[in-house]
Coordinates of C-alpha atoms and ligand atoms in Angstrom, one line a residue:
Chain F
M198 CA 1.1 -42.0 -29.6
E199 CA -1.0 -42.7 -26.6
W200 CA -3.4 -39.9 -25.9
A201 CA -4.1 -40.9 -22.4
L202 CA -0.5 -40.8 -21.4
L203 CA 0.0 -37.5 -23.2
I204 CA -2.9 -35.8 -21.4
E205 CA -1.8 -37.2 -18.1
Q206 CA 1.7 -36.0 -18.6
F207 CA 0.4 -32.6 -19.8
L208 CA -1.6 -32.2 -16.6
N209 CA 1.5 -33.3 -14.5
G210 CA 3.4 -30.6 -16.4
V211 CA 0.8 -28.0 -15.6
Q212 CA 0.8 -29.0 -12.0
F213 CA 4.6 -28.8 -11.8
G214 CA 4.4 -25.4 -13.7
V215 CA 1.9 -24.0 -11.2
L216 CA 4.2 -25.1 -8.3
L217 CA 7.1 -23.4 -10.0
F218 CA 5.1 -20.3 -10.4
L219 CA 4.3 -20.1 -6.6
L220 CA 8.1 -20.2 -6.0
A221 CA 9.1 -18.0 -8.9
A222 CA 6.6 -15.2 -8.1
G223 CA 8.4 -14.2 -4.8
L224 CA 11.8 -14.8 -6.4
T225 CA 11.2 -12.5 -9.3
L226 CA 9.7 -9.7 -7.2
T227 CA 12.6 -9.8 -4.7
F228 CA 15.1 -10.0 -7.5
G229 CA 13.3 -7.4 -9.6
I230 CA 12.6 -4.8 -6.9
M231 CA 15.2 -5.3 -4.3
D232 CA 17.9 -6.6 -6.6
L233 CA 18.4 -9.4 -4.2
V234 CA 19.5 -12.9 -5.2
N235 CA 17.9 -15.0 -2.5
L236 CA 18.8 -18.7 -2.7
A237 CA 17.1 -19.2 0.6
H238 CA 13.7 -18.7 -1.0
G239 CA 13.6 -22.5 -1.4
S240 CA 14.1 -22.9 2.4
M241 CA 10.7 -21.2 2.9
Y242 CA 9.2 -23.8 0.7
M243 CA 10.8 -26.5 2.8
L244 CA 9.6 -24.8 6.0
G245 CA 6.1 -24.6 4.5
A246 CA 6.2 -28.4 4.0
F247 CA 7.4 -29.1 7.5
F248 CA 5.0 -26.8 9.3
G249 CA 2.1 -27.8 7.0
A250 CA 2.8 -31.5 7.6
T251 CA 3.2 -31.1 11.3
I252 CA 0.0 -29.2 11.8
F253 CA -1.9 -31.6 9.5
L254 CA -0.6 -34.6 11.5
W255 CA -1.4 -32.9 14.8
T256 CA -4.9 -31.6 14.0
G257 CA -6.0 -33.8 11.1
S258 CA -7.1 -30.7 9.3
F259 CA -5.4 -29.8 6.0
I260 CA -7.2 -26.4 5.9
L261 CA -5.9 -25.6 9.3
A262 CA -2.4 -26.6 8.1
L263 CA -2.7 -24.1 5.3
V264 CA -4.2 -21.3 7.3
L265 CA -1.6 -21.6 10.1
A266 CA 1.6 -22.7 8.3
V267 CA 1.6 -20.0 5.7
P268 CA 1.5 -17.1 8.1
I269 CA 4.0 -18.8 10.4
V270 CA 6.5 -19.2 7.6
A271 CA 5.8 -15.8 6.2
G272 CA 6.6 -14.5 9.7
I273 CA 9.9 -16.4 9.7
G274 CA 10.6 -15.0 6.3
I275 CA 10.0 -11.4 7.5
I276 CA 12.2 -11.9 10.5
T277 CA 15.0 -13.2 8.2
E278 CA 14.5 -10.2 6.0
V279 CA 14.7 -7.7 8.8
T280 CA 17.6 -9.3 10.6
T281 CA 19.7 -10.6 7.7
L282 CA 18.7 -9.9 4.1
R283 CA 18.1 -6.2 4.7
T284 CA 21.9 -5.7 5.2
L285 CA 22.5 -7.4 1.8
Y286 CA 20.5 -5.1 -0.6
Q287 CA 23.5 -2.8 -1.1
R288 CA 26.0 -5.7 -1.6
H289 CA 27.1 -7.4 -4.7
H290 CA 25.2 -10.4 -6.0
L291 CA 28.1 -12.7 -5.1
D292 CA 27.9 -11.6 -1.5
Q293 CA 24.1 -12.2 -1.6
V294 CA 24.6 -15.7 -3.0
L295 CA 27.1 -16.6 -0.3
A296 CA 25.0 -15.2 2.5
T297 CA 21.8 -16.8 1.4
F298 CA 23.6 -20.1 0.7
G299 CA 24.6 -19.8 4.4
L300 CA 20.9 -19.4 5.2
I301 CA 20.1 -22.6 3.3
L302 CA 22.6 -24.6 5.4
F303 CA 21.2 -23.0 8.5
F304 CA 17.6 -23.9 7.8
N305 CA 18.5 -27.4 6.6
E306 CA 20.3 -28.0 9.9
L307 CA 17.4 -26.4 11.8
V308 CA 14.8 -28.8 10.4
Q309 CA 17.0 -31.7 11.1
I310 CA 17.2 -30.7 14.8
V311 CA 13.5 -29.9 15.2
W312 CA 12.1 -32.8 13.1
P313 CA 13.0 -36.4 12.5
L314 CA 16.1 -36.9 10.4
E315 CA 14.2 -38.8 7.7
G316 CA 11.7 -36.0 7.4
L317 CA 7.9 -36.3 7.5
T318 CA 5.3 -38.0 5.3
V319 CA 1.7 -37.1 5.3
P320 CA -1.3 -38.5 3.4
V321 CA -3.4 -36.6 0.9
P322 CA -6.4 -35.3 2.8
E323 CA -9.1 -37.9 2.5
Y324 CA -11.7 -35.8 0.8
L325 CA -9.2 -35.0 -1.9
S326 CA -7.7 -38.4 -2.3
S327 CA -10.1 -39.7 -5.0
T328 CA -9.5 -39.5 -8.7
V329 CA -11.5 -37.7 -11.4
P330 CA -12.5 -39.4 -14.6
L331 CA -11.4 -37.5 -17.7
P332 CA -11.7 -38.4 -21.5
F333 CA -9.7 -41.3 -22.9
G334 CA -10.3 -43.3 -19.8
I335 CA -7.9 -41.2 -17.6
E336 CA -8.3 -41.2 -13.9
Y337 CA -6.5 -38.1 -12.6
S338 CA -5.8 -37.2 -9.0
L339 CA -8.3 -34.8 -7.6
Y340 CA -5.5 -33.5 -5.3
R341 CA -3.3 -32.6 -8.2
L342 CA -6.2 -30.9 -9.9
M343 CA -6.8 -28.9 -6.8
I344 CA -3.2 -27.7 -6.8
I345 CA -3.6 -26.7 -10.4
G346 CA -6.8 -24.7 -9.6
T347 CA -5.3 -23.1 -6.6
G348 CA -2.2 -22.1 -8.5
I349 CA -4.1 -20.6 -11.3
L350 CA -6.3 -18.6 -8.9
L351 CA -3.3 -17.3 -7.1
A352 CA -1.6 -16.4 -10.4
I353 CA -4.7 -14.3 -11.3
G354 CA -4.7 -12.8 -7.9
M355 CA -1.1 -11.8 -8.1
W356 CA -1.6 -10.4 -11.6
L357 CA -4.5 -8.3 -10.3
L358 CA -2.5 -7.1 -7.3
V359 CA 0.4 -6.0 -9.4
T360 CA -1.6 -4.4 -12.3
R361 CA -4.6 -3.0 -10.5
T362 CA -3.7 -1.9 -7.0
R363 CA -1.8 1.0 -5.5
L364 CA 0.6 -1.6 -3.9
G365 CA 1.1 -3.1 -7.3
M366 CA 1.9 0.3 -8.8
L367 CA 4.4 0.9 -6.1
I368 CA 6.0 -2.5 -6.7
R369 CA 6.3 -1.8 -10.4
A370 CA 7.5 1.7 -9.8
G371 CA 10.0 0.5 -7.3
A372 CA 11.4 -2.0 -9.8
S373 CA 12.2 0.8 -12.2
D374 CA 13.3 3.6 -10.0
R375 CA 13.6 2.9 -6.3
E376 CA 15.0 6.3 -5.3
M377 CA 12.1 8.2 -6.9
V378 CA 9.5 6.0 -5.1
Y379 CA 11.4 6.7 -1.9
A380 CA 11.7 10.5 -2.6
L381 CA 8.0 10.8 -3.2
G382 CA 7.2 9.6 0.3
T383 CA 7.1 5.8 0.3
N384 CA 8.8 3.9 3.1
I385 CA 10.7 1.7 0.8
R386 CA 12.0 -0.6 3.5
L387 CA 8.4 -1.3 4.6
L388 CA 7.5 -1.9 1.0
F389 CA 10.3 -4.4 0.6
T390 CA 9.4 -6.2 3.7
L391 CA 5.8 -6.5 2.6
V392 CA 6.8 -7.8 -0.8
F393 CA 9.2 -10.2 0.8
G394 CA 6.5 -11.5 3.2
L395 CA 4.1 -11.9 0.2
G396 CA 6.7 -13.9 -1.8
T397 CA 7.5 -16.0 1.3
A398 CA 3.8 -16.8 1.8
L399 CA 3.4 -18.1 -1.7
S400 CA 6.5 -20.2 -1.4
A401 CA 5.4 -21.6 1.9
L402 CA 2.0 -22.3 0.5
A403 CA 3.6 -24.3 -2.3
G404 CA 5.4 -26.3 0.4
V405 CA 2.2 -27.1 2.3
L406 CA 0.5 -28.2 -0.9
M407 CA 3.4 -30.5 -1.9
A408 CA 3.9 -32.1 1.5
P409 CA 1.3 -34.8 0.8
I410 CA 2.9 -35.7 -2.5
L411 CA 6.7 -35.3 -1.8
G412 CA 6.7 -35.3 2.0
A413 CA 8.9 -32.8 4.0
N414 CA 12.6 -33.3 3.8
S415 CA 15.7 -31.3 4.7
G416 CA 17.2 -30.0 1.4
M417 CA 14.0 -30.2 -0.6
G418 CA 14.2 -26.5 -1.4
E419 CA 17.4 -26.6 -3.3
Q420 CA 16.3 -28.7 -6.3
I421 CA 13.2 -26.7 -6.9
I422 CA 14.8 -23.3 -6.4
I423 CA 17.3 -23.9 -9.2
V424 CA 14.4 -24.6 -11.6
A425 CA 12.6 -21.5 -10.2
F426 CA 15.6 -19.4 -11.1
V427 CA 15.5 -20.8 -14.6
V428 CA 11.8 -19.8 -14.7
I429 CA 12.4 -16.2 -13.7
V430 CA 15.2 -15.8 -16.1
I431 CA 13.1 -17.2 -19.0
G432 CA 10.1 -15.1 -17.9
G433 CA 12.1 -11.9 -17.5
I434 CA 13.2 -10.7 -14.0
G435 CA 10.5 -8.7 -12.2
S436 CA 7.6 -9.8 -14.4
I437 CA 4.8 -11.8 -12.8
R438 CA 3.2 -12.5 -16.1
G439 CA 6.5 -13.7 -17.5
S440 CA 7.0 -16.0 -14.5
F441 CA 3.6 -17.5 -14.9
I442 CA 4.0 -18.3 -18.6
A443 CA 7.6 -19.4 -18.2
A444 CA 6.6 -21.6 -15.2
L445 CA 4.0 -23.4 -17.3
I446 CA 6.3 -23.8 -20.3
T447 CA 9.1 -25.1 -18.1
G448 CA 6.8 -27.5 -16.3
L449 CA 5.5 -28.9 -19.5
I450 CA 8.9 -29.2 -21.2
D451 CA 10.2 -31.1 -18.1
S452 CA 7.2 -33.4 -17.8
L453 CA 6.6 -34.1 -21.5
G454 CA 10.3 -34.3 -22.1
R455 CA 10.8 -37.0 -19.6
S456 CA 7.9 -39.1 -21.0
F457 CA 8.2 -38.6 -24.7
L458 CA 11.7 -37.5 -25.6
D459 CA 12.7 -41.2 -26.4
V460 CA 9.8 -41.5 -28.8
I461 CA 10.6 -38.2 -30.5
L462 CA 14.4 -38.9 -30.7
A463 CA 13.6 -42.3 -32.3
L464 CA 12.2 -40.5 -35.3
F465 CA 15.7 -39.4 -36.1
I466 CA 18.1 -41.9 -34.6
P467 CA 18.0 -45.7 -33.9
I468 CA 15.5 -46.7 -31.2
N469 CA 18.1 -48.1 -28.8
A470 CA 20.3 -45.0 -29.1
A471 CA 17.3 -42.8 -28.5
E472 CA 16.3 -44.8 -25.4
A473 CA 19.9 -44.4 -24.1
A474 CA 20.2 -40.7 -24.7
A475 CA 16.7 -39.6 -23.7
P476 CA 17.0 -39.6 -19.9
A477 CA 20.2 -37.6 -20.0
I478 CA 18.9 -35.0 -22.5
S479 CA 15.5 -34.7 -20.9
S480 CA 17.0 -33.5 -17.6
M481 CA 18.8 -30.9 -19.5
L482 CA 15.9 -29.8 -21.7
I483 CA 14.8 -26.8 -19.6
Y484 CA 18.4 -25.4 -19.5
I485 CA 18.7 -25.8 -23.2
F486 CA 15.4 -24.0 -23.6
M487 CA 16.6 -21.2 -21.3
A488 CA 19.8 -20.8 -23.3
G489 CA 17.7 -20.6 -26.5
I490 CA 15.4 -17.9 -25.1
L491 CA 18.3 -15.9 -23.8
F492 CA 20.0 -16.1 -27.1
F493 CA 17.1 -14.4 -28.8
K494 CA 15.8 -12.3 -25.9
P495 CA 18.6 -11.6 -23.3
T496 CA 16.2 -10.1 -20.9
G497 CA 13.7 -13.0 -21.0
L498 CA 10.3 -13.2 -22.5
F499 CA 8.8 -10.2 -20.6
G500 CA 11.9 -8.6 -19.2
K501 CA 12.4 -4.9 -19.4
Q502 CA 15.2 -3.7 -21.7
P503 CA 18.1 -2.3 -19.8
N504 CA 18.3 1.5 -20.4
Chain T
M73 CA 8.8 27.7 5.6
L74 CA 12.1 26.3 4.4
S75 CA 15.4 27.4 5.9
V76 CA 18.7 25.9 4.9
Q77 CA 21.5 27.0 7.1
G78 CA 25.1 26.4 6.2
I79 CA 25.0 22.9 4.9
N80 CA 28.0 21.0 3.4
S81 CA 27.4 18.1 1.0
Y82 CA 29.7 15.6 -0.6
Y83 CA 29.9 13.1 -3.3
G84 CA 32.2 10.5 -1.7
L85 CA 35.1 12.6 -0.6
T86 CA 34.5 15.5 -2.9
Q87 CA 32.8 18.4 -1.2
V88 CA 30.2 20.0 -3.5
L89 CA 28.2 22.4 -1.2
F90 CA 30.0 24.8 1.1
E91 CA 28.0 26.5 3.8
M92 CA 24.9 26.7 1.5
S93 CA 22.1 28.8 3.0
I94 CA 18.8 29.6 1.4
E95 CA 15.3 30.5 2.6
V96 CA 11.8 30.0 1.1
K97 CA 8.8 31.7 2.6
A98 CA 5.2 30.6 2.3
G99 CA 3.7 31.4 -1.1
E100 CA 7.1 32.4 -2.6
I101 CA 8.7 31.3 -5.8
V102 CA 12.4 31.2 -5.2
T103 CA 14.9 30.3 -7.9
L104 CA 18.4 28.9 -7.9
L105 CA 20.6 30.3 -10.7
G106 CA 24.1 29.4 -11.7
R107 CA 26.2 27.8 -14.4
N108 CA 26.4 24.0 -15.0
G109 CA 27.8 22.0 -12.2
M110 CA 27.7 24.7 -9.6
G111 CA 25.6 22.7 -7.1
K112 CA 21.9 23.6 -7.7
T113 CA 20.8 20.0 -8.1
T114 CA 22.9 18.9 -5.2
T115 CA 21.2 21.6 -3.0
I116 CA 17.8 20.3 -3.9
R117 CA 18.8 16.7 -3.4
S118 CA 20.3 17.6 0.0
I119 CA 17.0 19.4 1.1
M120 CA 15.1 16.3 0.0
G121 CA 17.3 14.0 2.0
L122 CA 18.8 12.2 -1.0
N123 CA 22.3 13.5 -0.4
E124 CA 23.7 13.3 3.1
T125 CA 24.7 16.7 4.6
R126 CA 27.3 17.4 7.2
N127 CA 27.3 20.5 9.4
G128 CA 24.5 22.9 9.0
V129 CA 20.8 22.4 9.6
I130 CA 17.6 22.4 7.5
F131 CA 14.3 23.5 9.0
F132 CA 11.0 22.9 7.3
Q133 CA 7.7 24.1 8.7
N134 CA 9.4 24.8 12.1
Q135 CA 10.8 21.3 12.3
E136 CA 14.4 20.3 11.9
I137 CA 14.6 17.8 9.1
T138 CA 18.4 17.5 8.7
N139 CA 19.3 14.0 7.5
W140 CA 15.8 12.6 7.9
P141 CA 15.1 9.7 5.6
A142 CA 13.8 11.1 2.3
F143 CA 10.4 9.5 2.5
R144 CA 9.7 11.3 5.8
I145 CA 10.8 14.6 4.4
A146 CA 8.4 14.0 1.5
Q147 CA 5.7 13.2 4.0
A148 CA 6.4 16.4 5.8
G149 CA 5.3 18.2 2.7
L150 CA 8.3 18.6 0.3
A151 CA 7.9 17.2 -3.2
L152 CA 10.5 16.8 -5.9
A153 CA 10.1 17.0 -9.7
P154 CA 13.7 16.0 -10.4
E155 CA 16.2 16.8 -13.1
G156 CA 15.7 14.4 -16.0
R157 CA 12.0 13.9 -14.9
R158 CA 12.4 10.3 -13.9
I159 CA 8.9 9.2 -14.8
F160 CA 8.2 5.5 -14.0
P161 CA 8.5 4.1 -17.5
N162 CA 6.4 1.0 -16.9
L163 CA 3.5 2.8 -15.3
N164 CA 0.9 4.7 -17.4
V165 CA 0.2 8.4 -17.0
I166 CA -2.6 7.9 -14.5
E167 CA -0.6 5.3 -12.5
N168 CA 2.3 7.6 -12.4
L169 CA 0.1 10.2 -10.8
I170 CA -1.6 8.0 -8.3
A171 CA 1.1 5.5 -7.3
T172 CA 2.8 7.8 -4.8
A173 CA -0.1 10.2 -4.3
N174 CA -1.1 11.1 -0.7
N175 CA -2.4 13.9 1.5
K176 CA -0.5 13.2 4.7
N177 CA -0.8 16.9 5.7
E178 CA -4.5 16.9 5.2
L179 CA -4.7 19.9 2.9
T180 CA -8.4 20.9 2.4
D181 CA -8.9 20.8 -1.4
P182 CA -6.2 18.2 -2.3
W183 CA -5.0 17.6 -5.8
T184 CA -6.8 15.0 -7.9
V185 CA -6.0 13.4 -11.3
D186 CA -8.7 15.6 -12.9
K187 CA -7.2 18.8 -11.4
I188 CA -3.8 17.8 -12.8
F189 CA -5.4 17.2 -16.2
A190 CA -7.0 20.7 -15.9
L191 CA -3.6 22.2 -15.2
F192 CA -1.9 20.2 -18.0
P193 CA -4.6 19.5 -20.6
A194 CA -2.1 17.7 -22.9
L195 CA -1.8 14.9 -20.4
E196 CA -5.5 13.9 -20.4
A197 CA -5.3 12.4 -23.9
R198 CA -2.3 10.3 -22.9
A199 CA -3.9 9.0 -19.7
G200 CA -3.5 5.3 -20.5
I201 CA -0.1 5.5 -22.2
A202 CA 3.1 4.2 -20.6
G203 CA 5.4 6.8 -19.1
N204 CA 8.2 6.0 -21.5
R205 CA 6.0 6.4 -24.6
I206 CA 5.1 10.1 -24.0
S207 CA 7.1 13.1 -25.2
G208 CA 9.6 15.0 -23.1
G209 CA 7.2 17.9 -22.6
E210 CA 4.5 15.5 -21.4
Q211 CA 7.0 13.8 -19.1
Q212 CA 7.8 17.2 -17.6
M213 CA 4.1 17.9 -17.0
L214 CA 3.7 14.5 -15.5
S215 CA 6.7 14.9 -13.3
I216 CA 5.3 18.1 -11.9
G217 CA 1.8 16.5 -11.6
R218 CA 3.2 13.5 -9.8
A219 CA 4.9 15.8 -7.3
L220 CA 1.7 17.9 -6.8
M221 CA -0.3 14.7 -6.2
T222 CA 1.6 14.4 -2.9
N223 CA 0.0 17.7 -1.9
P224 CA 3.3 19.4 -0.9
H225 CA 3.7 22.6 1.0
L226 CA 6.8 23.2 -1.1
L227 CA 7.5 22.0 -4.6
L228 CA 11.1 21.5 -5.6
L229 CA 11.3 21.8 -9.4
D230 CA 14.7 21.1 -11.0
E231 CA 15.2 22.1 -14.6
A232 CA 11.6 23.0 -15.3
T233 CA 11.9 23.5 -19.0
E234 CA 15.2 21.9 -20.0
G235 CA 15.3 20.5 -23.5
L236 CA 11.8 21.6 -24.4
S237 CA 10.6 23.4 -27.5
P238 CA 9.6 27.1 -27.1
L239 CA 5.9 26.3 -27.3
L240 CA 6.1 23.6 -24.6
R241 CA 8.2 26.0 -22.4
K242 CA 5.4 28.5 -22.7
Q243 CA 2.9 25.9 -21.5
I244 CA 5.0 24.9 -18.6
W245 CA 5.6 28.5 -17.5
S246 CA 1.9 29.4 -17.7
S247 CA 1.1 26.3 -15.5
I248 CA 3.7 27.5 -13.0
V249 CA 2.0 30.9 -13.0
K250 CA -1.3 29.2 -12.2
L251 CA 0.4 27.4 -9.3
K252 CA 1.8 30.7 -8.1
D253 CA -1.7 32.2 -8.2
N254 CA -2.8 29.3 -6.0
R255 CA -0.1 30.3 -3.5
Q256 CA 1.9 27.2 -4.1
S257 CA 5.5 27.7 -2.8
I258 CA 8.1 26.6 -5.3
L259 CA 11.9 26.3 -5.3
L260 CA 12.7 26.5 -8.9
I261 CA 15.7 25.8 -11.1
D262 CA 15.9 26.7 -14.7
K263 CA 18.3 28.4 -17.1
N264 CA 15.8 30.7 -18.8
L265 CA 16.5 33.9 -17.0
E266 CA 13.8 36.0 -18.7
S267 CA 11.0 33.7 -17.5
L268 CA 12.6 33.3 -14.0
L269 CA 12.7 37.1 -13.6
R270 CA 9.1 37.3 -14.6
I271 CA 7.8 34.5 -12.3
G272 CA 10.3 34.4 -9.4
D273 CA 10.0 36.5 -6.3
R274 CA 13.5 36.0 -5.1
H275 CA 16.7 34.6 -6.5
Y276 CA 19.9 33.0 -5.4
V277 CA 23.0 32.9 -7.6
I278 CA 25.1 29.9 -6.8
E279 CA 28.8 29.5 -7.6
K280 CA 30.9 26.5 -6.7
G281 CA 28.6 25.3 -4.0
H282 CA 27.7 28.5 -2.2
V283 CA 25.5 31.5 -2.5
V284 CA 27.3 34.5 -4.1
W285 CA 24.2 36.8 -4.5
E286 CA 20.6 37.0 -3.4
G287 CA 17.9 39.5 -4.2
D288 CA 14.6 40.1 -5.9
S289 CA 13.7 40.2 -9.6
A290 CA 14.2 44.0 -9.9
Q291 CA 17.6 43.9 -8.4
L292 CA 18.7 41.0 -10.6
A293 CA 17.2 42.5 -13.8
S294 CA 19.1 45.7 -13.3
D295 CA 22.5 44.0 -12.6
E296 CA 23.8 43.0 -16.0
E297 CA 27.3 42.4 -14.9
L298 CA 26.1 39.9 -12.4
Q299 CA 24.1 38.1 -15.0
L300 CA 27.1 37.9 -17.3
R301 CA 29.5 36.8 -14.7
Y302 CA 27.6 34.0 -12.9
I303 CA 24.8 33.0 -15.2
G304 CA 26.4 33.5 -18.5
L305 CA 23.4 35.2 -20.0
G306 CA 23.5 38.8 -21.2
Ligands
ATP137 N1 26.6 11.6 -8.6 C1 27.7 12.4 -8.6 N2 28.9 11.9 -8.2 C2 29.9 12.7 -8.1 N3 29.9 14.0 -8.4 C3 28.7 14.6 -8.8 C4 27.6 13.8 -8.9 N4 26.5 14.6 -9.3 C5 27.1 15.8 -9.4 N5 28.4 15.8 -9.1 C6 29.3 17.0 -9.1 O1 28.8 17.9 -8.2 C7 28.9 19.2 -8.7 C8 27.5 19.9 -8.6 O2 26.6 19.2 -9.5 P1 25.1 19.6 -9.6 O3 24.4 18.5 -10.3 O4 24.6 19.9 -8.2 O5 25.2 20.9 -10.4 P2 24.0 21.8 -11.1 O6 24.2 23.2 -10.6 O7 22.7 21.2 -10.8 O8 24.4 21.7 -12.6 P3 23.4 21.6 -13.9 O9 23.1 23.0 -14.2 O10 24.4 21.0 -15.0 O11 22.3 20.8 -13.6 C9 29.4 19.1 -10.1 O12 30.8 19.4 -10.1 C10 29.2 17.7 -10.5 O13 30.3 17.2 -11.3
MG138 MG1 21.3 20.3 -12.1

């Protein structure tokens, strides 16, 4: 096997995993604490990409794009929470799915009205556009390495927030007994709004970071949000640690599966059959993995047991 | 301090409280007595703002708090140690104490984790253990401690010793006596009449959602027929 390709695909998998974590973190908190299924979480990722790309194109500063786009989109998320989502907390999951699917359509239309139909493309910022030499003669994108580093730092930050701070304690307490947190003097609506804003900010940040790689397109949130749901189910709903580990595993399975499944299958079946089957199977791999995890641990890797 | 005047409460369409009226004065320990399902818990939940009330008013510290959101009632100085304890299972003992702690009413000498440990020494050794891994008695102490950490003017304590061994009951009662000596006002529910007679100042007997008797410990102790009829203890 080629080591260089393996390592490169491994890094790609980690980078995809980190991206998934940034989306899954907000999703798992809103699902875990507010019991809200929010399909429109991916729309915040899309808005992050559009606002980030626009600000980057206008000002030429990627830092400024990050610093401005993230709070703008977090603000949009909070407005959405206060005006729309708040009324959904008491409703059934199916109602939530329908309503937030409506929000997806709304935001997709909105970006098509505001921005060009074909979306936006932006370059990688110049100072991050070089490659970094790694062992086995690999030249790996500095920009992707920066995404990996940022994601890991944010994951550590989120973990500290949830495990070490008062806010984190209230978040965890709220996930297990909302009414008690409320009865002991916490404005639970405000707490929800804060958590929602935080999740939206992470999602928007992922969008800004991915804009130079994927561009900004209407509908870009849907593909990734489905995988992010797979991640939170594998990790255990409500668990930040679970999301992080599940995101990395999912990213790696997806990336390595796409590159190496044909080679692995060829060990068992004829090579031409393996090459024919691999693409179809590799796109299903994460779902097969999720089914396997749920078979053995119905609440996910770090999910709390229902009582 | 607390004055509940003629409240009605419902679960869905079923009325559970009928013109319920009770009073707690500063520094008092007042108890609610009555058989299972008579509405003691519902009374406390209504005071706390967790059950909606119709008709009637609730005054606390000279403010009307009827149907305020529960978190604001808590911030006004009422704290609940609920039936079933409801410790946060995924938080450890110290986190359970500090997560919702506050001193909104700026009491001089507020509660600290160390003071809670002094009141309930058994908790100290369990400081880092998750809330669902400690015993029922420890959970009860933690539930009271968690409520005290909000520095309440009035503690609402529902089923103080339910399901605990005689030794643990004794520990809980002696801690409640210490709270009483500190002039902590408490509205207390329990089924152990003997201890309630000893610790409580005044008592309400509740039957089918309204008060059928009120009086002090001496009056209740001497009325055996009352005890038999409404409380089922002779
Ligand atoms: N969540 C609920 N939904 C519907 N009815 C309820 C609910 N909780 C209590 N009830 C009913 O309300 C009435 C009063 O219940 P409550 O819990 O206040 O009684 P209690 O005096 O605290 O009893 P116990 O001594 O068993 O704790 C009972 O008839 C009970 O069946
Ligand atoms: Mg009760």
